[in-house]
mmCIF file of C-alpha atoms in Angstrom:
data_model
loop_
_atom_site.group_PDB
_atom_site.id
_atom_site.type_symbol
_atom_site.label_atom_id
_atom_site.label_comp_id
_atom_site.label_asym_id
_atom_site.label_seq_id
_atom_site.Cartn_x
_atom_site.Cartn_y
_atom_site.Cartn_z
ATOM 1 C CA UNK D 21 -19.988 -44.668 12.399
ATOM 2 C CA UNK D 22 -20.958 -44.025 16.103
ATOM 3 C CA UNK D 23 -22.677 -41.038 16.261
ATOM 4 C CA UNK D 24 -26.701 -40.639 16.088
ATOM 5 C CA UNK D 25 -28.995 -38.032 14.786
ATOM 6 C CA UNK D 26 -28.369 -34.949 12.225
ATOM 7 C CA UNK D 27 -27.805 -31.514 12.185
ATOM 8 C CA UNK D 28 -25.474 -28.938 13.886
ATOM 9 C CA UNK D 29 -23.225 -29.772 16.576
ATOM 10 C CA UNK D 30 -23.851 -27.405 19.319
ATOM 11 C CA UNK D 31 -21.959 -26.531 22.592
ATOM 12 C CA UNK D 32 -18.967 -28.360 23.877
ATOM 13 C CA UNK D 33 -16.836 -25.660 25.072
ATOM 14 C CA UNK D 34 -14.015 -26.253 22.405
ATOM 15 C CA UNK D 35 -12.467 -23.969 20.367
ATOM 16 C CA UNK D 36 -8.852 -24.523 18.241
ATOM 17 C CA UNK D 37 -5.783 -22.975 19.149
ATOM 18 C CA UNK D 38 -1.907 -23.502 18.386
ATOM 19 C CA UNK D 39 0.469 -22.081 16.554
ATOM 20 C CA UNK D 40 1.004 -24.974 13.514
ATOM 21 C CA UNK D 41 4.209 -25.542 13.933
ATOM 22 C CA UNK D 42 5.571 -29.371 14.412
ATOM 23 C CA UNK D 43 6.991 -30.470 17.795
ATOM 24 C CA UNK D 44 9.564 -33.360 17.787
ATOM 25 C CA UNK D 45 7.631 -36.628 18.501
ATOM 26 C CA UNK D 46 7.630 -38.922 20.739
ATOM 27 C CA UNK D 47 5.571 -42.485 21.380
ATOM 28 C CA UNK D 48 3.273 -41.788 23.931
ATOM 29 C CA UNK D 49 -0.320 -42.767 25.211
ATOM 30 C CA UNK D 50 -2.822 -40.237 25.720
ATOM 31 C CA UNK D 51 -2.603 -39.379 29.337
ATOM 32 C CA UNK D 52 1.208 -38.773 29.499
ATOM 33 C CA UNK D 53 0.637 -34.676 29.610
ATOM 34 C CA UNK D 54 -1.593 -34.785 32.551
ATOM 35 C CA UNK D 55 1.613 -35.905 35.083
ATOM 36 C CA UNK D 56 3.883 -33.593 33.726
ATOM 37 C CA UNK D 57 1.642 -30.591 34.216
ATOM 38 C CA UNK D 58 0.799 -31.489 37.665
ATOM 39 C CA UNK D 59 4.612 -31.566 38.358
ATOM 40 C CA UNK D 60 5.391 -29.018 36.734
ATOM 41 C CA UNK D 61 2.379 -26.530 38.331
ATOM 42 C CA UNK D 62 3.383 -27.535 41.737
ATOM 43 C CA UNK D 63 7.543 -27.194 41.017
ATOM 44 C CA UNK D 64 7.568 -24.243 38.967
ATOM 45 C CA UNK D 65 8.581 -25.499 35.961
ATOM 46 C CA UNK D 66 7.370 -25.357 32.201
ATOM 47 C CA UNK D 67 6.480 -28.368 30.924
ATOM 48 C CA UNK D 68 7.194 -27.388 27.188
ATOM 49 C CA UNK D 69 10.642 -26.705 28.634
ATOM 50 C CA UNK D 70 11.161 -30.856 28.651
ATOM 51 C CA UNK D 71 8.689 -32.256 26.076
ATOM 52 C CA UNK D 72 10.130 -30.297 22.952
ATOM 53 C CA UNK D 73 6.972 -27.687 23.329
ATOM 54 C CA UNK D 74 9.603 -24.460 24.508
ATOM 55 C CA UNK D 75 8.213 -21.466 23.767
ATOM 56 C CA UNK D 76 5.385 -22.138 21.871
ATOM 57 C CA UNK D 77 5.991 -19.182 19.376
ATOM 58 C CA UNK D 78 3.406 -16.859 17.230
ATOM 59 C CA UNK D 79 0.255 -18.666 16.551
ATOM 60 C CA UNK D 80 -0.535 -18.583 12.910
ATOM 61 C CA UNK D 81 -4.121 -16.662 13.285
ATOM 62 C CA UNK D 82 -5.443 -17.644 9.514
ATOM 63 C CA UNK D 83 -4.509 -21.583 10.377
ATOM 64 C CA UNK D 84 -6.552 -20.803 13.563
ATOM 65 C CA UNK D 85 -9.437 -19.072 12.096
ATOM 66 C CA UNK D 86 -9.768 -21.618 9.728
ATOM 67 C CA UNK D 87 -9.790 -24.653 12.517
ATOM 68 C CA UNK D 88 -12.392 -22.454 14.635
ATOM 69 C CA UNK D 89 -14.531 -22.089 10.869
ATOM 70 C CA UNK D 90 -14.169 -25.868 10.456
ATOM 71 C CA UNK D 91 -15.606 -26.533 14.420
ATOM 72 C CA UNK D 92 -18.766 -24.248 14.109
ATOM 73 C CA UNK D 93 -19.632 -25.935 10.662
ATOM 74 C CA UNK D 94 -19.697 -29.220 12.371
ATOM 75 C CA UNK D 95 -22.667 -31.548 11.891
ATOM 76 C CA UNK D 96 -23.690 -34.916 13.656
ATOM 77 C CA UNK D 97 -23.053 -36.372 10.475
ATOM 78 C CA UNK D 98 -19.327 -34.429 9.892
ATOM 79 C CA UNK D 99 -18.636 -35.815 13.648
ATOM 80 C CA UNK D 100 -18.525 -39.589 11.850
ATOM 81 C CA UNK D 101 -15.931 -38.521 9.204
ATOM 82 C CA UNK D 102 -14.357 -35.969 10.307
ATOM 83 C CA UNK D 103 -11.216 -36.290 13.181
ATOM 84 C CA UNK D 104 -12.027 -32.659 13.902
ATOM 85 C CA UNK D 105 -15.769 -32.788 14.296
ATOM 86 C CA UNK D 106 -15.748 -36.213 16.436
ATOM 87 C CA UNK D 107 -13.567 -34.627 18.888
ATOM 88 C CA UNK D 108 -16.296 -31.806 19.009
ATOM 89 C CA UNK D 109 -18.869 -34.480 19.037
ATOM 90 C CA UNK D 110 -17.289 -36.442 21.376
ATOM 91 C CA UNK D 111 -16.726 -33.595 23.777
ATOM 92 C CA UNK D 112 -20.247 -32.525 24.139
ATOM 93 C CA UNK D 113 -21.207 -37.007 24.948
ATOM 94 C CA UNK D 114 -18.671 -37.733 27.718
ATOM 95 C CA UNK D 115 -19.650 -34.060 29.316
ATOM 96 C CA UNK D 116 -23.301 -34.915 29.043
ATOM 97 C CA UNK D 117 -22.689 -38.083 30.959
ATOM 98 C CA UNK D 118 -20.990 -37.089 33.528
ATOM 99 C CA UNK D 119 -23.500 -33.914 34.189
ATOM 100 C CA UNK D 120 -25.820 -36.801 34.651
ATOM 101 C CA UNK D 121 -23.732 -39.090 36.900
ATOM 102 C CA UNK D 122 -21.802 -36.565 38.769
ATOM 103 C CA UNK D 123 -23.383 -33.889 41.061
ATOM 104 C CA UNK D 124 -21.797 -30.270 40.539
ATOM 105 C CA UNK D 125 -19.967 -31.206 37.312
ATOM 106 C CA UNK D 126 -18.634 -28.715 35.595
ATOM 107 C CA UNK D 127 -17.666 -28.780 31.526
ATOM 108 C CA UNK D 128 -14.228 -28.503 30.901
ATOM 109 C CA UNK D 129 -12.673 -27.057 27.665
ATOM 110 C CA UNK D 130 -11.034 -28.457 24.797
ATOM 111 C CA UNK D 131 -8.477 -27.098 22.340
ATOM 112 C CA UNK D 132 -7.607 -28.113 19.335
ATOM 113 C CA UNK D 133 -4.349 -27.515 18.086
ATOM 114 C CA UNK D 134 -1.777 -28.455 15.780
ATOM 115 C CA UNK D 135 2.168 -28.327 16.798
ATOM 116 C CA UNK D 136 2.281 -26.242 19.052
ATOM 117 C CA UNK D 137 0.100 -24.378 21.770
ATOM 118 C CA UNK D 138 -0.054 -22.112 25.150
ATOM 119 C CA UNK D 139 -1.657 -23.547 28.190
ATOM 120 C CA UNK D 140 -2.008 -21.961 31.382
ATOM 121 C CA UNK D 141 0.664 -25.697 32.224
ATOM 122 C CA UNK D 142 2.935 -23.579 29.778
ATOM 123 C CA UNK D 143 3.644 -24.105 26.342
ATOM 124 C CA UNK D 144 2.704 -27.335 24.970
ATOM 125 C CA UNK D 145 3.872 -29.259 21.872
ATOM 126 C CA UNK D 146 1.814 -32.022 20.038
ATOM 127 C CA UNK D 147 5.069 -34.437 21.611
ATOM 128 C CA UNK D 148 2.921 -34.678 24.477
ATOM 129 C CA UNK D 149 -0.141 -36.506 22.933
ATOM 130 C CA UNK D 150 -3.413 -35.427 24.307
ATOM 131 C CA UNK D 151 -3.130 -33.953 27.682
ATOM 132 C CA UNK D 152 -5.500 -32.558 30.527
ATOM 133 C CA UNK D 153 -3.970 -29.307 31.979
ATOM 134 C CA UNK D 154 -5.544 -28.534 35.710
ATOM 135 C CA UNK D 155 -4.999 -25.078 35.963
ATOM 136 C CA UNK D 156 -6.813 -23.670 33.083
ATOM 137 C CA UNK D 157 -9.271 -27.061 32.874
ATOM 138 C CA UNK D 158 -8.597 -28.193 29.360
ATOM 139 C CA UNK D 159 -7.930 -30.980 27.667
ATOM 140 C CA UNK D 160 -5.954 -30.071 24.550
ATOM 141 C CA UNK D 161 -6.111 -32.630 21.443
ATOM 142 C CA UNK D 162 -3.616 -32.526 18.318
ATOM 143 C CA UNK D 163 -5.597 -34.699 15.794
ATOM 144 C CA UNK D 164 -2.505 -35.756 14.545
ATOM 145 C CA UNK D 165 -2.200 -38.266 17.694
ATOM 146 C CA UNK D 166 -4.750 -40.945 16.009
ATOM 147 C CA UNK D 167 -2.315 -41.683 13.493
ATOM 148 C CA UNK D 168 0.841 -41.912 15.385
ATOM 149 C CA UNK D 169 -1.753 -44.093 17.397
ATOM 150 C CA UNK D 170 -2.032 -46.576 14.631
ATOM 151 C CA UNK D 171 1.696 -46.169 14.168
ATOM 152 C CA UNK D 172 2.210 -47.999 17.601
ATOM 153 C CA UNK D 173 -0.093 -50.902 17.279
ATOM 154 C CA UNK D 174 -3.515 -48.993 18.066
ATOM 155 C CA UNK D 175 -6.939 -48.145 16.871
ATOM 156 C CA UNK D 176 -7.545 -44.898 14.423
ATOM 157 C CA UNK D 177 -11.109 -46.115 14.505
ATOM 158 C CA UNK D 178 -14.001 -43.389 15.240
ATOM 159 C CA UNK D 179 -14.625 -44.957 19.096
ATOM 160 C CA UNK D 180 -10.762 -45.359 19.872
ATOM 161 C CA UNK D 181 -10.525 -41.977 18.834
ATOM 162 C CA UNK D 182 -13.244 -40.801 21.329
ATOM 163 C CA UNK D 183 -11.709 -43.384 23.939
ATOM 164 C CA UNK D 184 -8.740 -41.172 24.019
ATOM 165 C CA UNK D 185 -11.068 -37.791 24.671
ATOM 166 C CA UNK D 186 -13.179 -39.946 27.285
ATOM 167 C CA UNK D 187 -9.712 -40.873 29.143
ATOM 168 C CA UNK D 188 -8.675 -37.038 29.381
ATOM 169 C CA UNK D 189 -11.899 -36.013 30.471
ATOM 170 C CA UNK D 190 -11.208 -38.558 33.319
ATOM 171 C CA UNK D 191 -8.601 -36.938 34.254
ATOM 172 C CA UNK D 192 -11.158 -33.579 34.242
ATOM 173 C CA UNK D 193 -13.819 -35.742 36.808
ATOM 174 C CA UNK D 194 -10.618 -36.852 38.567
ATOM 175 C CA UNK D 195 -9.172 -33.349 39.241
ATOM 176 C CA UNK D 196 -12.641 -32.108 40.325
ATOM 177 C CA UNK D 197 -12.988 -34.857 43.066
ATOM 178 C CA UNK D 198 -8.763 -34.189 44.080
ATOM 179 C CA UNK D 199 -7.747 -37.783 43.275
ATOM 180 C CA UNK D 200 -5.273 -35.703 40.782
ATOM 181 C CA UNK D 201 -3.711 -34.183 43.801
ATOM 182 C CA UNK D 202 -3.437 -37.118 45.955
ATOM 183 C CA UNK D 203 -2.314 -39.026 42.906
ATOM 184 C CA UNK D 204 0.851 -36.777 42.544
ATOM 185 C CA UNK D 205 1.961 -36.949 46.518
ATOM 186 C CA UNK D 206 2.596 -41.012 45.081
ATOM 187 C CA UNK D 207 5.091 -40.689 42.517
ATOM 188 C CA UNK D 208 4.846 -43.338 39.675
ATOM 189 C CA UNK D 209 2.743 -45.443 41.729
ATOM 190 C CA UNK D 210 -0.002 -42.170 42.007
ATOM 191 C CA UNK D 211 0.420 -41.985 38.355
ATOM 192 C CA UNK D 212 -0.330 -45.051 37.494
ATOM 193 C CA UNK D 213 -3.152 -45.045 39.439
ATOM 194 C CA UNK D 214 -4.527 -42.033 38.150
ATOM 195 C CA UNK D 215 -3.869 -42.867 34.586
ATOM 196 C CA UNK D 216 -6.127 -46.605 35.437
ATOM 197 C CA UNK D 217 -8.629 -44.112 36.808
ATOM 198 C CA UNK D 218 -8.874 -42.337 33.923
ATOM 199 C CA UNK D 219 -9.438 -45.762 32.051
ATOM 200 C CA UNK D 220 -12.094 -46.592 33.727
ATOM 201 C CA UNK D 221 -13.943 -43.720 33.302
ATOM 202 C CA UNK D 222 -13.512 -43.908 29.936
ATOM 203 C CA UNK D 223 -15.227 -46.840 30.234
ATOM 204 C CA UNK D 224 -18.026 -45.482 32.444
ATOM 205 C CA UNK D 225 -18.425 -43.263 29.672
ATOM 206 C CA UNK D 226 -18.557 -46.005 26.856
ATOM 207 C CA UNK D 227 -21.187 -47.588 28.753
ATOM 208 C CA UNK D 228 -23.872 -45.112 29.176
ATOM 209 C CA UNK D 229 -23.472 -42.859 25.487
ATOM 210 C CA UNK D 230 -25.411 -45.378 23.806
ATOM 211 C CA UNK D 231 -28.139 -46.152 26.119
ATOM 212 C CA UNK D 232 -31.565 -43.928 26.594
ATOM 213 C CA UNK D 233 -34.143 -41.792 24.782
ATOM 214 C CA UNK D 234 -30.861 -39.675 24.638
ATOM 215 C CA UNK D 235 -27.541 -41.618 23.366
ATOM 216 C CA UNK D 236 -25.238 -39.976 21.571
ATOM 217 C CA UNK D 237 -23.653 -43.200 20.301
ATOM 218 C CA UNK D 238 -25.530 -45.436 18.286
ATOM 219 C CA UNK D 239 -25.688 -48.990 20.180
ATOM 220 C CA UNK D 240 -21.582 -50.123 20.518
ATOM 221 C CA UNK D 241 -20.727 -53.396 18.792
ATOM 222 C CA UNK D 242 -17.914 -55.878 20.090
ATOM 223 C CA UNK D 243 -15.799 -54.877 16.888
ATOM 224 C CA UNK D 244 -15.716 -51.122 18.181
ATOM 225 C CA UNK D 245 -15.040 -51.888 21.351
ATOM 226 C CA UNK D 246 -12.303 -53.842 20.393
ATOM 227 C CA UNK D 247 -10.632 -51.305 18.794
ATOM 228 C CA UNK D 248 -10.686 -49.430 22.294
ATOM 229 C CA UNK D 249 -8.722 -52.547 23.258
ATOM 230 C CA UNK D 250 -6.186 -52.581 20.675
ATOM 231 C CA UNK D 251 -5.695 -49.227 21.613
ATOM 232 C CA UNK D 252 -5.189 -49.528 24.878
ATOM 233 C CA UNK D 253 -2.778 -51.791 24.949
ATOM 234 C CA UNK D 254 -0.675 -50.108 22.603
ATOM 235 C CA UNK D 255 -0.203 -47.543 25.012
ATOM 236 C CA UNK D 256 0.876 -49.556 27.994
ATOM 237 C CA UNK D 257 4.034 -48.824 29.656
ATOM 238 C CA UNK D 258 5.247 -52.561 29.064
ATOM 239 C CA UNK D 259 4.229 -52.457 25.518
ATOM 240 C CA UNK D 260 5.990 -48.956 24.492
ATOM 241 C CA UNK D 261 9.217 -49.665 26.859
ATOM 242 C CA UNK D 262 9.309 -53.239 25.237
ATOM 243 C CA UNK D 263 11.121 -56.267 26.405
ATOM 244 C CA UNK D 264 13.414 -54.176 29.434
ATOM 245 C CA UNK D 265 10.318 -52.503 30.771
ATOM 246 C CA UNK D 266 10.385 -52.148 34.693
ATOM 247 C CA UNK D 267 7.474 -51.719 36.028
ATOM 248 C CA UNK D 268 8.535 -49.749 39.334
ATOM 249 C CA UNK D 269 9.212 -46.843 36.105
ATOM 250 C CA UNK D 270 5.691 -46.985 34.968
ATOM 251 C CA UNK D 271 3.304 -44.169 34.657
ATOM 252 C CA UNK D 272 0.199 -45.553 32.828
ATOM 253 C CA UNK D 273 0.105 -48.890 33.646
ATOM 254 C CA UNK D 274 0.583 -52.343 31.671
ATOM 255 C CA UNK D 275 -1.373 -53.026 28.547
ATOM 256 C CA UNK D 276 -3.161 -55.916 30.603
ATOM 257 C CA UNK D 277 -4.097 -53.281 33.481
ATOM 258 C CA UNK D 278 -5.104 -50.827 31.099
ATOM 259 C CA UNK D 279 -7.388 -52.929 29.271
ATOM 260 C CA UNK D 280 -8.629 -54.048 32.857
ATOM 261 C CA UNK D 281 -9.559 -50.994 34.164
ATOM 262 C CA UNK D 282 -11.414 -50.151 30.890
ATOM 263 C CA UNK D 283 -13.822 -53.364 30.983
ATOM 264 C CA UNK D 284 -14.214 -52.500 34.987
ATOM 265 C CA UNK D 285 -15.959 -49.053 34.129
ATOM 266 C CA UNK D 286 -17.864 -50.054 30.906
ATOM 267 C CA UNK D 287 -19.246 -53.520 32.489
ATOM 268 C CA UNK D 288 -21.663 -51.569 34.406
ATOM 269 C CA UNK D 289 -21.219 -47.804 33.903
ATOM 270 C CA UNK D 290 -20.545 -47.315 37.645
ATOM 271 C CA UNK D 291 -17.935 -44.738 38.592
ATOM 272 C CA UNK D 292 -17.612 -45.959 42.446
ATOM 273 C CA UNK D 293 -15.914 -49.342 40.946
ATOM 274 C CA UNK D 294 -13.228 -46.943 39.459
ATOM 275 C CA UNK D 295 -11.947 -45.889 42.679
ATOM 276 C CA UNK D 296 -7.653 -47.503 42.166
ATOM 277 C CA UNK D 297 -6.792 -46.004 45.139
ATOM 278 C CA UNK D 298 -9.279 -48.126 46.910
ATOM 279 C CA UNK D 299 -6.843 -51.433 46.206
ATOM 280 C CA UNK D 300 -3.946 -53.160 45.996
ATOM 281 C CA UNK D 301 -4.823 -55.193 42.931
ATOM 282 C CA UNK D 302 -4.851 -52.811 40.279
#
């Protein structure tokens, strides 16, 4: 459990969406989706075109009504049981952070979907993992991720679950200040960047959820936080390429840098030590 207080869960922008279909899997670390619509935004191209989304097809209305049903019914208390409801939850603490640590914020969205869904990126399939798309400002979230998580040597606990939404709302704070932008003019090295970025943040977040007449979290214990650590490294590029990884082909980052980048923005809570474009030791 990580979550404090009772009653409703109110606000959060999110809403479900998708058409329930499956897309064809593959192993990737939340974060992935965020590149690919950038590219694909700025080339023309649909990114469900090459992650298995295609055309995302008829959405199934009744599986959709009944997601939306399940999201307004959410409690405090659902948000520590429930996949569905801690994304909610979770949603409504890393936006209430950053209102308080970054001037002009503005709350994103969040969809939740299951196989498949349409993005103003393109169509989108649950392939992608979670993913941040710029141009309608949402991060989308199958909840069928946090398994496939565990699958690949991760965390399904509740706060590497909401370590995942806190590193796509990164990417949110990241497009808002145009390190997204500069990120892409890199190539892999940008990405990589942008993807440690977004790690840190998460970590920024981590820190200050639990702290205050008004936490969110309960106070974070070293076994939580080391699921966010398991978890992270799971999804570094070395550790999902395996023993032939390159690391001029990386997009995320190692597991070590990853992990890194992480303990840089929760040691502290301060977003100006998350700045990866600012070195050369990252």
């Amino acid at each position: 459990m990580t979550f404090q207080g009772s009653g409703p869960l109110e606000g959060g922008n999110v809403s479900a969406g998708g058409s329930g279909g499956r897309g064809g899997k593959i192993a990737v670390g939340g974060g992935l989706g965020i590149i690919l619509a950038v590219v694909a935004l700025l080339f023309g191209m649909n990114p469900g075109d090459f992650l298995g989304g295609g055309n995302a097809g008829p959405t199934n209305s009744a599986d959709v009504s009944e997601l939306q049903q399940r999201l307004d019914n959410c409690t405090v208390e659902d948000a520590n049981t429930d996949d569905v409801c801690r994304l909610k939850a979770t949603a409504i603490s890393v936006s209430k952070v950053w209102s308080n640590l970054m001037p002009g914020y503005v709350e994103p969205q969040m969809t939740i979907f299951t196989g498949t869904v349409q993005t103003a990126c393109g169509p989108a399939s649950s392939a992608m993992g979670p993913f941040y798309c710029p141009a309608d400002q949402t991060a989308y979230f199958d909840p069928s991720f946090f398994a496939d998580l565990k699958r690949m040597g991760g965390s399904d606990g509740p706060l590497a679950q909401e370590y995942v939404v806190a590193h796509e709302y990164g990417h949110h704070v990241e497009n808002m200040t145009g390190v997204l932008a500069k990120g892409q003019r890199l190539g892999n090295a940008g990405s990589v960047r942008i993807e440690l970025q977004a790690d840190c943040l998460a970590g920024v977040w981590a820190y200050h959820a639990d702290k205050g007449p008004e936490a969110t979290l309960k106070p974070l214990t070293e076994e939580q936080i080391a699921t966010v650590i398991k978890s992270a490294k799971a999804i570094g590029d070395d550790t999902i390429q395996g023993a032939r990884s390159n690391p001029e082909g990386w997009t995320h980052g190692s597991a070590e840098q990853r992990v890194r980048w992480f303990k840089i923005g929760y040691n502290g809570g301060d977003p100006q030590r998350c700045n990866t474009f600012a070195t050369n030791d990252i």
